[in-house]
């Protein structure tokens, strides 16, 4: 099954949108490098709608105690309810524990349209 979700220009780098695919709510993400990703629109923790969250970066430890470096802007999908963070580029793996992940969908760009596949 394939379904056109939107045009490429409908979603700018760093943005997310809610859409429907196969009668399910999904969240479509466009990273800062222009790549598209899609996930079931439910946080695996307590079912929050991830489309109400944000696409952001995350803090990485440095060698200095108490100092962090903000990295990976536009690659982390953050849950709006409890702040769980998921790595968009690694198929939705949770940052805190990579054995947990979001249900992901294959995304293709065809003729300037974003297409989600099952």
PDB file of C-alpha atoms in Angstrom:
ATOM      1  CA  UNK A   1       0.000   0.000   0.000  1.00  0.00           C
ATOM      2  CA  UNK A   2       1.245   3.484  -0.921  1.00  0.00           C
ATOM      3  CA  UNK A   3      -0.359   6.823  -0.166  1.00  0.00           C
ATOM      4  CA  UNK A   4       0.518  10.408  -1.033  1.00  0.00           C
ATOM      5  CA  UNK A   5       0.648  12.378   2.215  1.00  0.00           C
ATOM      6  CA  UNK A   6       1.611  15.866   1.029  1.00  0.00           C
ATOM      7  CA  UNK A   7       3.798  17.796  -1.386  1.00  0.00           C
ATOM      8  CA  UNK A   8       7.478  18.185  -0.540  1.00  0.00           C
ATOM      9  CA  UNK A   9       6.986  21.947  -0.142  1.00  0.00           C
ATOM     10  CA  UNK A  10       4.190  21.472   2.437  1.00  0.00           C
ATOM     11  CA  UNK A  11       6.697  20.495   5.116  1.00  0.00           C
ATOM     12  CA  UNK A  12       9.827  22.573   5.655  1.00  0.00           C
ATOM     13  CA  UNK A  13      13.038  21.162   7.201  1.00  0.00           C
ATOM     14  CA  UNK A  14      12.613  20.902  10.966  1.00  0.00           C
ATOM     15  CA  UNK A  15       8.805  20.595  10.805  1.00  0.00           C
ATOM     16  CA  UNK A  16       6.367  17.797  11.613  1.00  0.00           C
ATOM     17  CA  UNK A  17       2.771  17.196  10.603  1.00  0.00           C
ATOM     18  CA  UNK A  18      -0.039  14.824  11.438  1.00  0.00           C
ATOM     19  CA  UNK A  19      -1.541  12.770   8.615  1.00  0.00           C
ATOM     20  CA  UNK A  20      -3.653   9.677   8.147  1.00  0.00           C
ATOM     21  CA  UNK A  21      -2.297   6.502   6.604  1.00  0.00           C
ATOM     22  CA  UNK A  22      -4.203   3.219   6.385  1.00  0.00           C
ATOM     23  CA  UNK A  23      -6.803   4.610   8.839  1.00  0.00           C
ATOM     24  CA  UNK A  24      -4.064   5.329  11.401  1.00  0.00           C
ATOM     25  CA  UNK A  25      -2.775   8.662  12.640  1.00  0.00           C
ATOM     26  CA  UNK A  26       0.888   9.126  11.729  1.00  0.00           C
ATOM     27  CA  UNK A  27       3.423  11.891  12.273  1.00  0.00           C
ATOM     28  CA  UNK A  28       5.595  12.885   9.322  1.00  0.00           C
ATOM     29  CA  UNK A  29       8.946  14.519  10.094  1.00  0.00           C
ATOM     30  CA  UNK A  30      11.328  16.399   7.822  1.00  0.00           C
ATOM     31  CA  UNK A  31      14.859  16.630   9.182  1.00  0.00           C
ATOM     32  CA  UNK A  32      17.119  19.617   8.606  1.00  0.00           C
ATOM     33  CA  UNK A  33      18.846  17.797   5.733  1.00  0.00           C
ATOM     34  CA  UNK A  34      15.479  17.526   3.944  1.00  0.00           C
ATOM     35  CA  UNK A  35      14.839  13.802   4.527  1.00  0.00           C
ATOM     36  CA  UNK A  36      11.346  12.562   5.407  1.00  0.00           C
ATOM     37  CA  UNK A  37      10.386  10.033   8.096  1.00  0.00           C
ATOM     38  CA  UNK A  38       7.008   8.746   9.331  1.00  0.00           C
ATOM     39  CA  UNK A  39       5.917   7.102  12.578  1.00  0.00           C
ATOM     40  CA  UNK A  40       2.738   5.989  14.268  1.00  0.00           C
ATOM     41  CA  UNK A  41       1.434   9.121  16.030  1.00  0.00           C
ATOM     42  CA  UNK A  42       1.543   7.586  19.514  1.00  0.00           C
ATOM     43  CA  UNK A  43       4.274   7.750  22.100  1.00  0.00           C
ATOM     44  CA  UNK A  44       5.140   4.262  23.308  1.00  0.00           C
ATOM     45  CA  UNK A  45       5.149   5.515  26.926  1.00  0.00           C
ATOM     46  CA  UNK A  46       1.516   6.597  27.419  1.00  0.00           C
ATOM     47  CA  UNK A  47       0.115   7.172  23.945  1.00  0.00           C
ATOM     48  CA  UNK A  48       0.620  10.922  23.593  1.00  0.00           C
ATOM     49  CA  UNK A  49       0.104  12.326  20.072  1.00  0.00           C
ATOM     50  CA  UNK A  50       3.677  12.911  18.884  1.00  0.00           C
ATOM     51  CA  UNK A  51       2.453  15.408  16.282  1.00  0.00           C
ATOM     52  CA  UNK A  52       1.786  17.770  19.206  1.00  0.00           C
ATOM     53  CA  UNK A  53       5.431  17.462  20.248  1.00  0.00           C
ATOM     54  CA  UNK A  54       8.427  18.922  18.497  1.00  0.00           C
ATOM     55  CA  UNK A  55      11.315  18.051  16.232  1.00  0.00           C
ATOM     56  CA  UNK A  56      14.414  19.295  17.992  1.00  0.00           C
ATOM     57  CA  UNK A  57      17.925  18.313  19.050  1.00  0.00           C
ATOM     58  CA  UNK A  58      19.264  16.938  22.299  1.00  0.00           C
ATOM     59  CA  UNK A  59      21.938  17.626  24.892  1.00  0.00           C
ATOM     60  CA  UNK A  60      25.101  15.534  24.765  1.00  0.00           C
ATOM     61  CA  UNK A  61      27.502  15.146  27.715  1.00  0.00           C
ATOM     62  CA  UNK A  62      30.872  16.880  27.442  1.00  0.00           C
ATOM     63  CA  UNK A  63      34.131  16.271  29.290  1.00  0.00           C
ATOM     64  CA  UNK A  64      33.271  19.138  31.655  1.00  0.00           C
ATOM     65  CA  UNK A  65      31.060  18.189  34.610  1.00  0.00           C
ATOM     66  CA  UNK A  66      27.707  19.969  34.363  1.00  0.00           C
ATOM     67  CA  UNK A  67      28.252  21.121  30.776  1.00  0.00           C
ATOM     68  CA  UNK A  68      26.304  19.843  27.809  1.00  0.00           C
ATOM     69  CA  UNK A  69      26.504  20.370  24.079  1.00  0.00           C
ATOM     70  CA  UNK A  70      23.250  20.785  22.125  1.00  0.00           C
ATOM     71  CA  UNK A  71      23.444  18.698  18.937  1.00  0.00           C
ATOM     72  CA  UNK A  72      21.399  16.925  16.276  1.00  0.00           C
ATOM     73  CA  UNK A  73      18.937  19.757  15.663  1.00  0.00           C
ATOM     74  CA  UNK A  74      15.884  18.485  13.779  1.00  0.00           C
ATOM     75  CA  UNK A  75      16.668  14.783  14.341  1.00  0.00           C
ATOM     76  CA  UNK A  76      14.925  14.152  17.666  1.00  0.00           C
ATOM     77  CA  UNK A  77      11.152  13.793  18.035  1.00  0.00           C
ATOM     78  CA  UNK A  78      10.151  14.850  21.562  1.00  0.00           C
ATOM     79  CA  UNK A  79       6.908  13.681  23.162  1.00  0.00           C
ATOM     80  CA  UNK A  80       4.671  16.558  24.306  1.00  0.00           C
ATOM     81  CA  UNK A  81       3.566  14.887  27.550  1.00  0.00           C
ATOM     82  CA  UNK A  82       6.686  13.586  29.283  1.00  0.00           C
ATOM     83  CA  UNK A  83       9.581  14.609  27.055  1.00  0.00           C
ATOM     84  CA  UNK A  84      10.565  11.149  25.827  1.00  0.00           C
ATOM     85  CA  UNK A  85      12.969  11.579  22.920  1.00  0.00           C
ATOM     86  CA  UNK A  86      13.147   9.428  19.798  1.00  0.00           C
ATOM     87  CA  UNK A  87      15.881   9.341  17.165  1.00  0.00           C
ATOM     88  CA  UNK A  88      14.165  10.046  13.849  1.00  0.00           C
ATOM     89  CA  UNK A  89      17.165   8.924  11.782  1.00  0.00           C
ATOM     90  CA  UNK A  90      17.469   5.611  13.647  1.00  0.00           C
ATOM     91  CA  UNK A  91      13.932   4.385  12.922  1.00  0.00           C
ATOM     92  CA  UNK A  92      12.438   6.007  16.026  1.00  0.00           C
ATOM     93  CA  UNK A  93      14.625   4.410  18.695  1.00  0.00           C
ATOM     94  CA  UNK A  94      14.239   5.994  22.123  1.00  0.00           C
ATOM     95  CA  UNK A  95      17.374   7.939  23.043  1.00  0.00           C
ATOM     96  CA  UNK A  96      17.339   6.824  26.680  1.00  0.00           C
ATOM     97  CA  UNK A  97      16.931   3.125  25.830  1.00  0.00           C
ATOM     98  CA  UNK A  98      17.371   2.084  22.200  1.00  0.00           C
ATOM     99  CA  UNK A  99      15.635  -1.283  22.689  1.00  0.00           C
ATOM    100  CA  UNK A 100      12.343   0.666  22.566  1.00  0.00           C
ATOM    101  CA  UNK A 101      11.238   2.277  19.322  1.00  0.00           C
ATOM    102  CA  UNK A 102       8.318   3.840  17.537  1.00  0.00           C
ATOM    103  CA  UNK A 103       6.440   2.033  14.775  1.00  0.00           C
ATOM    104  CA  UNK A 104       7.955   3.489  11.613  1.00  0.00           C
ATOM    105  CA  UNK A 105       6.852   3.590   7.981  1.00  0.00           C
ATOM    106  CA  UNK A 106       8.848   3.750   4.772  1.00  0.00           C
ATOM    107  CA  UNK A 107       8.743   7.156   3.087  1.00  0.00           C
ATOM    108  CA  UNK A 108       9.577   7.938  -0.538  1.00  0.00           C
ATOM    109  CA  UNK A 109       9.552  11.138  -2.559  1.00  0.00           C
ATOM    110  CA  UNK A 110       7.965  10.708  -5.976  1.00  0.00           C
ATOM    111  CA  UNK A 111       7.351  13.622  -8.352  1.00  0.00           C
ATOM    112  CA  UNK A 112       7.727  16.157  -5.521  1.00  0.00           C
ATOM    113  CA  UNK A 113       5.181  14.296  -3.386  1.00  0.00           C
ATOM    114  CA  UNK A 114       5.787  12.610  -0.028  1.00  0.00           C
ATOM    115  CA  UNK A 115       4.554   9.005  -0.218  1.00  0.00           C
ATOM    116  CA  UNK A 116       4.210   6.680   2.764  1.00  0.00           C
ATOM    117  CA  UNK A 117       4.435   2.929   2.121  1.00  0.00           C
ATOM    118  CA  UNK A 118       3.421  -0.104   4.103  1.00  0.00           C
TER     119      UNK A 118
END
